[in-house]
Amino acid sequence: MKGYVQVYTGNGKGKTTASLGLTLRALGAGLSVFIGQFLKNGDYSEIKMLEKMKSILEKDQLLEIRQYGEPRFIKQNPSPADVESALKGWKEIQSAVLSGHYNLVIAEELNVALKMKLIPLEEVLALIQAKPGDVELVLTGRYAPDSIIEAADLVSEVQEIKHYYQQGIQGRTGIEK
Ligand code: ATP
Ligand code: MG
């Protein structure tokens, strides 16, 4: 099956959950999935569930979930450790795409990592060009650069119309994390 490059960007809620919905669908079809999450380091509920789902995969079906963030949030300038984690993640994403082992590769919050200049934009564009024809590559996160939007085959922008975040509601376990 031919694979495409998808981008989920914008400031509204639904980008990460879109990629998780795709993951669920792909796994149900017996496809192998690699998810790499930039800037994240934590016990997200989706990771807990995906780890459990590994035990019920089809024979030869792969599911890998990796996080490339430091334990604290990046407030201003990224530290050398932030850069190192993101670059390590980027290498893993490149390998996952080129390995031939995965049908669906999701680079979560990659757009934000690009915005923070943690990973080189030219290399991301080069990977989009070098991608094997049967790999579906999904990039998520706010602030997708124009060149990424240009290079992608599908771009959805989630626009915030309302968000309870504006009322001071913090992320809730099971809904946002
Ligand atoms: P979901 O994971 O629910 O699909 P998303 O991936 O579209 O959401 P992100 O842009 O990755 O959302 O935002 C991550 C988290 O940042 C949100 O779950 C929320 O807790 C928080 N957040 C949402 N809106 C804002 C905002 N305007 N400013 C700062 N933080 C926000
Ligand atoms: Mg997200």
mmCIF file of C-alpha atoms and ligand atoms in Angstrom:
data_model
loop_
_atom_site.group_PDB
_atom_site.id
_atom_site.type_symbol
_atom_site.label_atom_id
_atom_site.label_comp_id
_atom_site.label_asym_id
_atom_site.label_seq_id
_atom_site.Cartn_x
_atom_site.Cartn_y
_atom_site.Cartn_z
ATOM 1 C CA MET A 1 0.000 0.000 0.000
ATOM 2 C CA LYS A 2 1.323 3.440 -0.862
ATOM 3 C CA GLY A 3 2.165 5.586 2.162
ATOM 4 C CA TYR A 4 1.755 9.338 2.462
ATOM 5 C CA VAL A 5 2.993 12.147 4.673
ATOM 6 C CA GLN A 6 0.373 13.575 7.011
ATOM 7 C CA VAL A 7 0.628 16.669 9.206
ATOM 8 C CA TYR A 8 -1.657 17.526 12.128
ATOM 9 C CA THR A 9 -1.026 21.064 13.277
ATOM 10 C CA GLY A 10 -2.823 24.127 14.657
ATOM 11 C CA ASN A 11 -3.612 25.457 18.121
ATOM 12 C CA GLY A 12 -6.765 23.438 18.913
ATOM 13 C CA LYS A 13 -7.133 20.139 20.743
ATOM 14 C CA GLY A 14 -6.967 16.950 18.714
ATOM 15 C CA LYS A 15 -3.539 16.587 17.102
ATOM 16 C CA THR A 16 -2.011 13.975 19.352
ATOM 17 C CA THR A 17 -5.324 12.156 19.679
ATOM 18 C CA ALA A 18 -5.632 12.092 15.872
ATOM 19 C CA SER A 19 -2.315 10.277 15.677
ATOM 20 C CA LEU A 20 -3.430 7.879 18.419
ATOM 21 C CA GLY A 21 -6.660 7.205 16.530
ATOM 22 C CA LEU A 22 -4.615 6.351 13.450
ATOM 23 C CA THR A 23 -2.454 4.090 15.587
ATOM 24 C CA LEU A 24 -5.525 2.211 16.804
ATOM 25 C CA ARG A 25 -6.827 1.800 13.270
ATOM 26 C CA ALA A 26 -3.465 0.676 11.903
ATOM 27 C CA LEU A 27 -2.972 -1.841 14.702
ATOM 28 C CA GLY A 28 -6.451 -3.213 14.072
ATOM 29 C CA ALA A 29 -5.443 -3.839 10.460
ATOM 30 C CA GLY A 30 -2.329 -5.727 11.535
ATOM 31 C CA LEU A 31 0.079 -2.913 10.608
ATOM 32 C CA SER A 32 3.259 -2.184 12.545
ATOM 33 C CA VAL A 33 3.543 1.203 14.245
ATOM 34 C CA PHE A 34 6.383 3.303 15.633
ATOM 35 C CA ILE A 35 5.541 6.336 17.752
ATOM 36 C CA GLY A 36 8.258 8.754 18.825
ATOM 37 C CA GLN A 37 7.189 11.609 21.075
ATOM 38 C CA PHE A 38 9.387 14.685 21.100
ATOM 39 C CA LEU A 39 9.494 16.956 24.183
ATOM 40 C CA LYS A 40 7.556 14.432 26.243
ATOM 41 C CA ASN A 41 8.655 12.475 29.238
ATOM 42 C CA GLY A 42 5.900 11.100 31.342
ATOM 43 C CA ASP A 43 3.465 8.441 32.209
ATOM 44 C CA TYR A 44 0.814 9.395 29.644
ATOM 45 C CA SER A 45 -2.271 7.174 29.695
ATOM 46 C CA GLU A 46 -1.959 6.390 25.989
ATOM 47 C CA ILE A 47 1.511 4.981 26.568
ATOM 48 C CA LYS A 48 0.260 2.766 29.383
ATOM 49 C CA MET A 49 -2.472 1.387 27.150
ATOM 50 C CA LEU A 50 -0.242 0.927 24.114
ATOM 51 C CA GLU A 51 2.250 -0.998 26.251
ATOM 52 C CA LYS A 52 -0.596 -3.307 27.313
ATOM 53 C CA MET A 53 -1.693 -3.697 23.703
ATOM 54 C CA LYS A 54 1.709 -5.113 22.758
ATOM 55 C CA SER A 55 0.644 -8.413 24.283
ATOM 56 C CA ILE A 56 -2.254 -8.861 21.851
ATOM 57 C CA LEU A 57 -0.540 -7.988 18.574
ATOM 58 C CA GLU A 58 -0.606 -10.283 15.578
ATOM 59 C CA LYS A 59 2.425 -12.451 14.893
ATOM 60 C CA ASP A 60 5.250 -10.331 13.381
ATOM 61 C CA GLN A 61 3.373 -7.121 14.198
ATOM 62 C CA LEU A 62 5.511 -4.420 15.838
ATOM 63 C CA LEU A 63 4.555 -1.576 18.152
ATOM 64 C CA GLU A 64 7.170 0.744 19.595
ATOM 65 C CA ILE A 65 6.564 3.853 21.703
ATOM 66 C CA ARG A 66 9.485 6.106 22.614
ATOM 67 C CA GLN A 67 9.796 9.473 24.349
ATOM 68 C CA TYR A 68 12.440 12.068 23.630
ATOM 69 C CA GLY A 69 11.984 14.680 26.309
ATOM 70 C CA GLU A 70 13.695 15.721 29.488
ATOM 71 C CA PRO A 71 11.770 15.398 32.774
ATOM 72 C CA ARG A 72 10.983 19.127 32.933
ATOM 73 C CA PHE A 73 9.252 21.463 30.507
ATOM 74 C CA ILE A 74 11.324 23.703 28.239
ATOM 75 C CA LYS A 75 10.464 27.200 29.451
ATOM 76 C CA GLN A 76 12.851 29.361 27.471
ATOM 77 C CA ASN A 77 16.113 28.333 25.877
ATOM 78 C CA PRO A 78 16.515 24.586 25.436
ATOM 79 C CA SER A 79 19.354 23.086 27.457
ATOM 80 C CA PRO A 80 22.061 20.906 25.889
ATOM 81 C CA ALA A 81 20.187 17.910 27.367
ATOM 82 C CA ASP A 82 16.987 18.985 25.573
ATOM 83 C CA VAL A 83 18.867 19.185 22.280
ATOM 84 C CA GLU A 84 20.587 15.861 22.878
ATOM 85 C CA SER A 85 17.296 14.055 23.632
ATOM 86 C CA ALA A 86 15.604 15.529 20.580
ATOM 87 C CA LEU A 87 18.502 14.653 18.270
ATOM 88 C CA LYS A 88 18.573 11.098 19.620
ATOM 89 C CA GLY A 89 14.839 10.935 18.920
ATOM 90 C CA TRP A 90 15.299 12.275 15.449
ATOM 91 C CA LYS A 91 17.872 9.542 14.691
ATOM 92 C CA GLU A 92 15.382 6.930 15.914
ATOM 93 C CA ILE A 93 12.608 8.348 13.735
ATOM 94 C CA GLN A 94 14.926 8.294 10.715
ATOM 95 C CA SER A 95 15.851 4.670 11.433
ATOM 96 C CA ALA A 96 12.221 3.658 11.971
ATOM 97 C CA VAL A 97 11.169 5.212 8.647
ATOM 98 C CA LEU A 98 14.057 3.701 6.688
ATOM 99 C CA SER A 99 14.100 0.300 8.461
ATOM 100 C CA GLY A 100 11.229 -1.249 6.556
ATOM 101 C CA HIS A 101 9.890 -2.631 9.847
ATOM 102 C CA TYR A 102 7.046 -0.144 10.309
ATOM 103 C CA ASN A 103 4.033 0.715 8.141
ATOM 104 C CA LEU A 104 3.127 3.791 10.202
ATOM 105 C CA VAL A 105 5.679 6.096 11.824
ATOM 106 C CA ILE A 106 4.419 8.935 13.995
ATOM 107 C CA ALA A 107 6.700 11.782 15.005
ATOM 108 C CA GLU A 108 4.700 13.395 17.763
ATOM 109 C CA GLU A 109 5.231 17.117 18.444
ATOM 110 C CA LEU A 110 7.978 17.143 15.820
ATOM 111 C CA ASN A 111 6.708 20.514 14.584
ATOM 112 C CA VAL A 112 7.287 21.987 18.041
ATOM 113 C CA ALA A 113 10.782 20.506 18.160
ATOM 114 C CA LEU A 114 11.433 22.171 14.787
ATOM 115 C CA LYS A 115 10.055 25.476 16.042
ATOM 116 C CA MET A 116 12.467 25.281 18.984
ATOM 117 C CA LYS A 117 15.285 24.482 16.564
ATOM 118 C CA LEU A 118 16.049 21.242 18.399
ATOM 119 C CA ILE A 119 16.257 19.259 15.162
ATOM 120 C CA PRO A 120 17.372 20.305 11.658
ATOM 121 C CA LEU A 121 14.540 21.193 9.268
ATOM 122 C CA GLU A 122 16.607 20.208 6.194
ATOM 123 C CA GLU A 123 16.973 16.669 7.553
ATOM 124 C CA VAL A 124 13.231 16.361 8.115
ATOM 125 C CA LEU A 125 12.577 17.526 4.547
ATOM 126 C CA ALA A 126 15.217 15.089 3.293
ATOM 127 C CA LEU A 127 13.574 12.196 5.149
ATOM 128 C CA ILE A 128 10.208 13.071 3.598
ATOM 129 C CA GLN A 129 11.883 12.768 0.177
ATOM 130 C CA ALA A 130 13.806 9.581 1.068
ATOM 131 C CA LYS A 131 10.867 7.831 2.731
ATOM 132 C CA PRO A 132 10.165 4.338 1.388
ATOM 133 C CA GLY A 133 7.016 4.402 -0.721
ATOM 134 C CA ASP A 134 5.007 2.150 1.574
ATOM 135 C CA VAL A 135 5.612 3.999 4.855
ATOM 136 C CA GLU A 136 2.965 6.372 6.208
ATOM 137 C CA LEU A 137 4.704 9.218 8.056
ATOM 138 C CA VAL A 138 2.702 11.389 10.447
ATOM 139 C CA LEU A 139 4.040 14.620 11.940
ATOM 140 C CA THR A 140 2.114 16.382 14.676
ATOM 141 C CA GLY A 141 2.355 19.550 16.715
ATOM 142 C CA ARG A 142 1.602 23.242 16.545
ATOM 143 C CA TYR A 143 3.649 25.569 14.345
ATOM 144 C CA ALA A 144 4.255 23.287 11.352
ATOM 145 C CA PRO A 145 6.729 25.234 9.158
ATOM 146 C CA ASP A 146 5.593 26.222 5.647
ATOM 147 C CA SER A 147 8.191 23.957 4.032
ATOM 148 C CA ILE A 148 6.813 20.930 5.896
ATOM 149 C CA ILE A 149 3.250 21.845 4.891
ATOM 150 C CA GLU A 150 4.449 22.123 1.309
ATOM 151 C CA ALA A 151 6.182 18.753 1.371
ATOM 152 C CA ALA A 152 3.281 16.864 3.004
ATOM 153 C CA ASP A 153 0.457 15.096 1.153
ATOM 154 C CA LEU A 154 -2.194 15.771 3.791
ATOM 155 C CA VAL A 155 -2.337 18.671 6.235
ATOM 156 C CA SER A 156 -5.064 19.199 8.811
ATOM 157 C CA GLU A 157 -5.053 22.292 10.966
ATOM 158 C CA VAL A 158 -7.017 22.029 14.201
ATOM 159 C CA GLN A 159 -8.224 25.502 15.057
ATOM 160 C CA GLU A 160 -9.095 26.393 18.619
ATOM 161 C CA ILE A 161 -12.557 27.904 18.805
ATOM 162 C CA LYS A 162 -12.891 27.333 22.548
ATOM 163 C CA HIS A 163 -10.772 25.497 25.073
ATOM 164 C CA TYR A 164 -11.389 25.096 28.792
ATOM 165 C CA TYR A 165 -7.656 25.713 29.187
ATOM 166 C CA GLN A 166 -8.632 29.404 28.909
ATOM 167 C CA GLN A 167 -10.712 28.925 32.094
ATOM 168 C CA GLY A 168 -7.626 27.643 33.883
ATOM 169 C CA ILE A 169 -8.539 23.955 33.573
ATOM 170 C CA GLN A 170 -5.331 21.936 33.656
ATOM 171 C CA GLY A 171 -4.793 18.800 31.599
ATOM 172 C CA ARG A 172 -6.816 15.910 33.018
ATOM 173 C CA THR A 173 -5.632 12.321 33.198
ATOM 174 C CA GLY A 174 -7.534 10.251 30.669
ATOM 175 C CA ILE A 175 -8.587 13.296 28.611
ATOM 176 C CA GLU A 176 -5.428 15.332 27.944
ATOM 177 C CA LYS A 177 -2.797 12.951 29.262
HETATM 178 P P1 ATP B 1 -4.660 16.144 22.375
HETATM 179 O O1 ATP B 1 -3.424 15.461 22.948
HETATM 180 O O2 ATP B 1 -5.747 16.214 23.391
HETATM 181 O O3 ATP B 1 -5.063 15.603 21.057
HETATM 182 P P2 ATP B 1 -3.181 18.255 21.119
HETATM 183 O O4 ATP B 1 -2.132 17.262 20.808
HETATM 184 O O5 ATP B 1 -3.900 18.857 19.952
HETATM 185 O O6 ATP B 1 -4.243 17.652 22.115
HETATM 186 P P3 ATP B 1 -1.138 20.062 22.087
HETATM 187 O O7 ATP B 1 -1.082 21.272 21.217
HETATM 188 O O8 ATP B 1 -0.107 19.007 21.903
HETATM 189 O O9 ATP B 1 -2.604 19.410 22.013
HETATM 190 O O10 ATP B 1 -1.178 20.570 23.579
HETATM 191 C C1 ATP B 1 -0.724 19.788 24.653
HETATM 192 C C2 ATP B 1 -1.385 20.280 25.930
HETATM 193 O O11 ATP B 1 -1.134 21.661 26.156
HETATM 194 C C3 ATP B 1 -2.890 20.220 25.931
HETATM 195 O O12 ATP B 1 -3.365 18.929 26.231
HETATM 196 C C4 ATP B 1 -3.283 21.196 27.019
HETATM 197 O O13 ATP B 1 -3.220 20.603 28.293
HETATM 198 C C5 ATP B 1 -2.200 22.234 26.882
HETATM 199 N N1 ATP B 1 -2.757 23.423 26.198
HETATM 200 C C6 ATP B 1 -3.856 23.479 25.433
HETATM 201 N N2 ATP B 1 -4.112 24.720 24.978
HETATM 202 C C7 ATP B 1 -3.118 25.469 25.461
HETATM 203 C C8 ATP B 1 -2.798 26.843 25.338
HETATM 204 N N3 ATP B 1 -3.547 27.707 24.650
HETATM 205 N N4 ATP B 1 -1.673 27.262 25.959
HETATM 206 C C9 ATP B 1 -0.917 26.411 26.670
HETATM 207 N N5 ATP B 1 -1.170 25.125 26.819
HETATM 208 C C10 ATP B 1 -2.263 24.638 26.233
HETATM 209 MG MG MG B 2 -0.127 17.122 21.133
#
